[in-house]
């Protein structure tokens, strides 16, 4: 049974022609809706956001909308009309609740593509559904590091590679996860060609050494994570120093603890990286996840 709620955006961009609706219409998620010539399908040419929805509340909605705009800028695409997207997310959650009741955890996916080839009109939709059960991952994951093949300064030297944009071209990220599975792991930490720890295929890396918590600096062609920002808030509220740094991948083995953090899955403590075991502080990880799941901003 398809339990998803789908809203098609009639005015995804600030440049979209006026319409008589609120900028979106509900449609069946069980029926085909996207044109086969849409550049999002034929070229992976577009961008997306995935937002956690907990007890009906979308988490970090404004940072996600800001990143949506940032991806559009990096991709030379029309500016998303964030007022329409915001309303669509809230309406999608409301419609889902009306049909299925309030569920503890949902996710909302926002997708905007360059549109059907030749039209110059972007396509957008919001999709709300029940998330996967991440209970096991929140207790621990095995991770391997994989070379991303780009230097840490790729965003500056080669902006056309779109590193740091949340593009729909995630086939490479999926391939990395299959490679991890072949090596007996569940996730990946990408490393730059010149040896710096970057991010996961769908997450940011958090590194704790004593009372110091760091994450790779976002000028290295990686996403500025909304979850990572909240993780920093959590640690700062406990008097722990946080910082953004260029972190040599070799330093990860010396960490007291590592987490991969992302919307929906939240904080997954690393139990093993490239064969080196990490002691997991289960209570701390549980507290961190409780904090993340209770965010109201
Ligand atoms: N890095 C990449 C490549 C991602 O795809 C994601 C999220 O999917 C993240 C980091 C984490 O971002 P957020 O915490 O905002 O979900």
Coordinates of C-alpha atoms and ligand atoms in Angstrom, one line a residue:
X1 CA 0.0 0.0 0.0
X2 CA 1.3 3.4 -0.9
X3 CA 1.1 5.6 2.2
X4 CA 2.8 8.7 0.7
X5 CA 1.3 12.1 0.3
X6 CA 2.3 14.0 -2.8
X7 CA 1.9 17.7 -3.6
X8 CA 2.9 18.9 -7.1
X9 CA 4.1 22.5 -7.1
X10 CA 2.4 24.8 -9.6
X11 CA 4.7 27.7 -8.7
X12 CA 8.0 26.2 -7.6
X13 CA 10.1 29.2 -8.5
X14 CA 9.8 33.0 -7.9
X15 CA 9.8 33.3 -11.7
X16 CA 6.9 30.8 -12.1
X17 CA 3.8 32.2 -13.9
X18 CA 0.9 33.1 -11.5
X19 CA -1.7 30.4 -10.7
X20 CA -5.1 30.5 -9.0
X21 CA -4.1 28.0 -6.3
X22 CA -1.8 28.2 -3.3
X23 CA 1.2 27.2 -5.4
X24 CA 0.7 23.4 -5.1
X25 CA -2.0 20.8 -5.7
X26 CA -2.4 17.3 -4.1
X27 CA -1.9 14.4 -6.5
X28 CA -1.8 10.6 -6.2
X29 CA 1.6 9.3 -5.2
X30 CA 0.6 5.9 -6.6
X31 CA 0.2 7.2 -10.1
X32 CA 2.9 8.4 -12.5
X33 CA 3.3 12.1 -12.4
X34 CA 6.6 13.1 -13.9
X35 CA 7.2 13.6 -17.6
X36 CA 9.7 11.1 -19.0
X37 CA 11.6 14.1 -20.6
X38 CA 12.0 15.9 -17.3
X39 CA 15.7 16.8 -16.9
X40 CA 15.5 15.6 -13.3
X41 CA 14.9 12.1 -14.7
X42 CA 17.0 12.1 -17.9
X43 CA 20.1 14.0 -16.5
X44 CA 19.7 14.0 -12.7
X45 CA 19.6 17.8 -13.2
X46 CA 17.9 19.2 -10.1
X47 CA 18.3 19.3 -6.4
X48 CA 16.5 18.1 -3.3
X49 CA 16.1 18.3 0.5
X50 CA 15.0 15.7 2.9
X51 CA 13.4 16.9 6.2
X52 CA 12.7 15.0 9.3
X53 CA 9.1 15.3 10.6
X54 CA 8.7 14.4 14.3
X55 CA 5.3 14.3 15.9
X56 CA 4.0 16.4 12.9
X57 CA 6.7 19.0 13.2
X58 CA 9.2 19.6 10.3
X59 CA 12.7 19.9 11.8
X60 CA 15.1 22.7 10.7
X61 CA 12.6 23.8 8.1
X62 CA 14.2 27.2 7.5
X63 CA 17.8 25.9 7.2
X64 CA 16.5 23.3 4.7
X65 CA 14.7 26.0 2.7
X66 CA 17.9 28.2 2.8
X67 CA 19.9 25.2 1.5
X68 CA 17.3 24.6 -1.3
X69 CA 18.0 28.2 -2.5
X70 CA 21.7 27.7 -2.2
X71 CA 21.6 24.6 -4.4
X72 CA 19.6 26.5 -7.0
X73 CA 22.3 29.2 -7.0
X74 CA 25.1 26.7 -7.4
X75 CA 23.2 25.1 -10.3
X76 CA 22.2 28.3 -12.1
X77 CA 18.6 27.4 -11.6
X78 CA 15.6 29.7 -10.9
X79 CA 15.3 30.7 -7.3
X80 CA 12.8 28.4 -5.5
X81 CA 9.8 30.3 -4.0
X82 CA 10.5 29.3 -0.4
X83 CA 7.1 30.7 0.8
X84 CA 5.4 28.2 -1.5
X85 CA 7.7 25.3 -0.6
X86 CA 7.2 26.1 3.2
X87 CA 3.4 26.0 2.8
X88 CA 3.6 22.8 0.7
X89 CA 5.7 21.0 3.3
X90 CA 3.2 22.0 6.1
X91 CA 0.2 21.1 3.9
X92 CA 1.8 17.8 2.9
X93 CA 2.3 16.9 6.6
X94 CA -1.3 17.9 7.4
X95 CA -2.7 15.9 4.6
X96 CA -0.6 12.8 5.6
X97 CA -1.9 13.2 9.2
X98 CA -5.4 13.5 8.1
X99 CA -5.2 10.2 6.3
X100 CA -2.9 8.2 8.6
X101 CA -3.0 10.0 12.0
X102 CA 0.0 11.6 13.8
X103 CA 3.0 9.3 13.4
X104 CA 6.2 9.7 15.5
X105 CA 8.6 10.0 12.5
X106 CA 7.9 10.9 8.9
X107 CA 10.1 12.5 6.3
X108 CA 9.3 15.2 3.7
X109 CA 11.3 15.2 0.4
X110 CA 11.4 18.4 -1.6
X111 CA 12.5 18.0 -5.2
X112 CA 13.0 20.7 -7.8
X113 CA 14.3 19.8 -11.3
X114 CA 15.3 22.0 -14.3
X115 CA 12.0 20.8 -15.8
X116 CA 11.0 19.2 -19.1
X117 CA 13.7 19.6 -21.7
X118 CA 13.2 22.8 -23.8
X119 CA 10.5 24.4 -21.6
X120 CA 12.8 26.3 -19.2
X121 CA 10.1 25.8 -16.5
X122 CA 11.2 23.9 -13.4
X123 CA 9.3 21.0 -11.9
X124 CA 8.8 20.6 -8.2
X125 CA 7.1 18.3 -5.8
X126 CA 6.9 17.5 -2.1
X127 CA 6.5 14.0 -0.9
X128 CA 5.7 13.0 2.7
X129 CA 5.9 9.4 3.9
X130 CA 6.8 7.2 6.9
X131 CA 10.5 6.9 7.4
X132 CA 12.6 3.7 7.7
X133 CA 13.2 2.3 11.2
X134 CA 16.6 3.6 12.1
X135 CA 16.7 2.1 15.7
X136 CA 19.6 -0.1 14.9
X137 CA 21.7 2.6 13.1
X138 CA 21.2 4.9 16.1
X139 CA 23.0 2.3 18.2
X140 CA 25.9 1.9 15.9
X141 CA 27.2 1.5 12.3
X142 CA 30.3 0.1 10.7
X143 CA 32.0 2.6 8.3
X144 CA 34.7 2.5 5.7
X145 CA 36.6 5.5 4.3
X146 CA 36.6 5.9 0.6
X147 CA 38.5 8.2 -1.7
X148 CA 36.2 10.8 -3.3
X149 CA 38.8 11.5 -5.9
X150 CA 38.7 15.3 -5.6
X151 CA 41.0 17.6 -3.7
X152 CA 39.6 19.3 -0.6
X153 CA 39.5 22.7 -2.5
X154 CA 37.4 21.3 -5.4
X155 CA 34.5 23.7 -4.8
X156 CA 36.8 26.6 -5.5
X157 CA 38.9 25.1 -8.3
X158 CA 36.1 23.3 -10.2
X159 CA 32.6 24.7 -9.2
X160 CA 31.0 23.0 -12.2
X161 CA 31.5 19.7 -10.4
X162 CA 28.7 21.0 -8.0
X163 CA 30.4 19.5 -4.9
X164 CA 28.4 21.0 -2.0
X165 CA 25.1 21.3 -3.9
X166 CA 22.4 18.8 -2.9
X167 CA 21.9 17.6 -6.5
X168 CA 19.7 14.8 -7.7
X169 CA 22.8 13.0 -9.1
X170 CA 23.3 10.7 -6.2
X171 CA 24.2 7.6 -8.2
X172 CA 27.8 7.9 -7.1
X173 CA 26.7 8.2 -3.4
X174 CA 24.7 5.0 -3.8
X175 CA 27.6 3.2 -5.5
X176 CA 29.8 4.2 -2.5
X177 CA 27.2 2.6 -0.1
X178 CA 27.3 -0.6 -2.2
X179 CA 31.1 -0.6 -2.0
X180 CA 30.8 -0.2 1.8
X181 CA 28.4 -3.2 1.9
X182 CA 30.9 -5.3 -0.1
X183 CA 33.4 -4.4 2.7
X184 CA 31.0 -5.4 5.4
X185 CA 30.1 -1.9 6.5
X186 CA 26.9 0.2 6.4
X187 CA 28.2 3.6 5.6
X188 CA 31.1 5.6 4.2
X189 CA 33.3 8.6 5.1
X190 CA 34.6 10.2 1.9
X191 CA 38.2 11.4 2.0
X192 CA 39.6 14.0 -0.4
X193 CA 42.3 13.0 -2.8
X194 CA 44.7 15.1 -0.7
X195 CA 43.7 13.2 2.5
X196 CA 41.1 15.2 4.4
X197 CA 38.0 13.7 6.0
X198 CA 34.9 15.1 4.2
X199 CA 31.4 13.8 4.7
X200 CA 29.3 10.6 4.3
X201 CA 27.2 10.0 1.1
X202 CA 24.1 11.4 3.0
X203 CA 25.6 12.6 6.3
X204 CA 28.1 14.8 8.1
X205 CA 31.0 13.6 10.2
X206 CA 31.3 14.5 13.9
X207 CA 34.6 13.9 15.6
X208 CA 35.0 14.0 19.4
X209 CA 38.4 14.1 21.2
X210 CA 37.8 14.7 24.9
X211 CA 35.9 18.0 25.4
X212 CA 36.5 19.1 21.8
X213 CA 34.0 18.3 19.0
X214 CA 34.9 19.0 15.4
X215 CA 33.4 18.6 11.9
X216 CA 35.0 19.1 8.5
X217 CA 34.9 22.7 7.3
X218 CA 32.3 23.2 4.6
X219 CA 34.6 25.0 2.2
X220 CA 35.7 21.5 1.1
X221 CA 32.9 20.8 -1.4
X222 CA 30.6 19.3 1.3
X223 CA 27.1 20.1 2.5
X224 CA 26.5 22.4 5.5
X225 CA 24.4 19.9 7.5
X226 CA 21.3 21.0 9.4
X227 CA 21.7 18.1 11.8
X228 CA 25.4 18.8 12.3
X229 CA 24.4 22.4 13.4
X230 CA 22.0 21.0 16.0
X231 CA 24.6 18.5 17.2
X232 CA 27.0 21.4 17.8
X233 CA 24.2 23.1 19.8
X234 CA 23.8 20.0 21.9
X235 CA 27.5 19.8 22.7
X236 CA 27.9 23.5 23.3
X237 CA 25.0 23.4 25.8
X238 CA 27.2 20.9 27.7
X239 CA 30.2 23.2 27.7
X240 CA 32.0 21.3 25.0
X241 CA 34.0 23.4 22.4
X242 CA 33.0 22.9 18.8
X243 CA 34.8 23.9 15.6
X244 CA 34.9 23.6 11.8
X245 CA 38.3 22.4 10.6
X246 CA 40.2 20.7 7.9
X247 CA 40.7 17.3 9.5
X248 CA 43.3 15.0 8.1
X249 CA 41.6 11.6 7.6
X250 CA 44.4 9.9 9.6
X251 CA 43.2 11.8 12.7
X252 CA 39.9 9.9 12.7
X253 CA 41.5 6.8 14.1
X254 CA 42.6 8.9 17.1
X255 CA 39.1 10.1 17.9
X256 CA 37.4 9.1 21.1
X257 CA 34.1 9.0 19.2
X258 CA 32.7 9.5 15.7
X259 CA 29.2 10.0 14.5
X260 CA 27.6 10.3 11.1
X261 CA 24.7 12.7 11.4
X262 CA 21.8 13.5 9.0
X263 CA 18.1 14.3 8.8
X264 CA 15.8 11.4 9.4
X265 CA 18.4 8.9 10.6
X266 CA 19.8 11.5 13.1
X267 CA 23.0 10.5 14.9
X268 CA 24.6 7.1 14.1
X269 CA 27.6 6.4 16.3
X270 CA 30.5 4.7 14.5
X271 CA 31.4 1.3 16.0
X272 CA 34.2 0.5 13.6
X273 CA 36.1 2.6 11.0
X274 CA 38.3 0.7 8.5
X275 CA 38.6 -2.2 10.9
X276 CA 39.4 0.0 14.0
X277 CA 36.8 -0.5 16.8
X278 CA 35.4 2.5 18.6
X279 CA 33.8 2.3 22.1
X280 CA 30.3 3.7 21.9
X281 CA 28.9 5.7 24.8
X282 CA 25.4 4.4 24.3
X283 CA 23.9 6.9 26.9
X284 CA 25.5 9.9 25.2
X285 CA 24.3 8.8 21.8
X286 CA 20.8 8.2 23.1
X287 CA 20.7 11.6 24.7
X288 CA 22.0 13.2 21.5
X289 CA 19.2 11.5 19.5
X290 CA 16.6 12.4 22.0
X291 CA 17.8 16.0 21.7
X292 CA 17.7 15.8 17.9
X293 CA 14.2 14.3 17.8
X294 CA 12.9 17.0 20.1
X295 CA 14.1 19.9 18.0
X296 CA 11.4 22.5 17.4
X297 CA 13.4 24.8 15.1
Ligands
LIG1 N1 26.1 15.5 3.3 C1 25.4 14.9 2.3 C2 26.1 14.6 1.0 C3 24.0 14.7 2.4 O1 23.3 14.2 1.4 C4 23.3 15.0 3.6 C5 21.9 14.8 3.8 O2 21.3 14.1 3.1 C6 24.1 15.5 4.7 C7 25.5 15.8 4.5 C8 23.4 15.9 6.0 O3 22.6 17.0 5.9 P1 21.4 17.2 6.9 O4 21.8 17.0 8.3 O5 20.9 18.6 6.6 O6 20.3 16.2 6.5

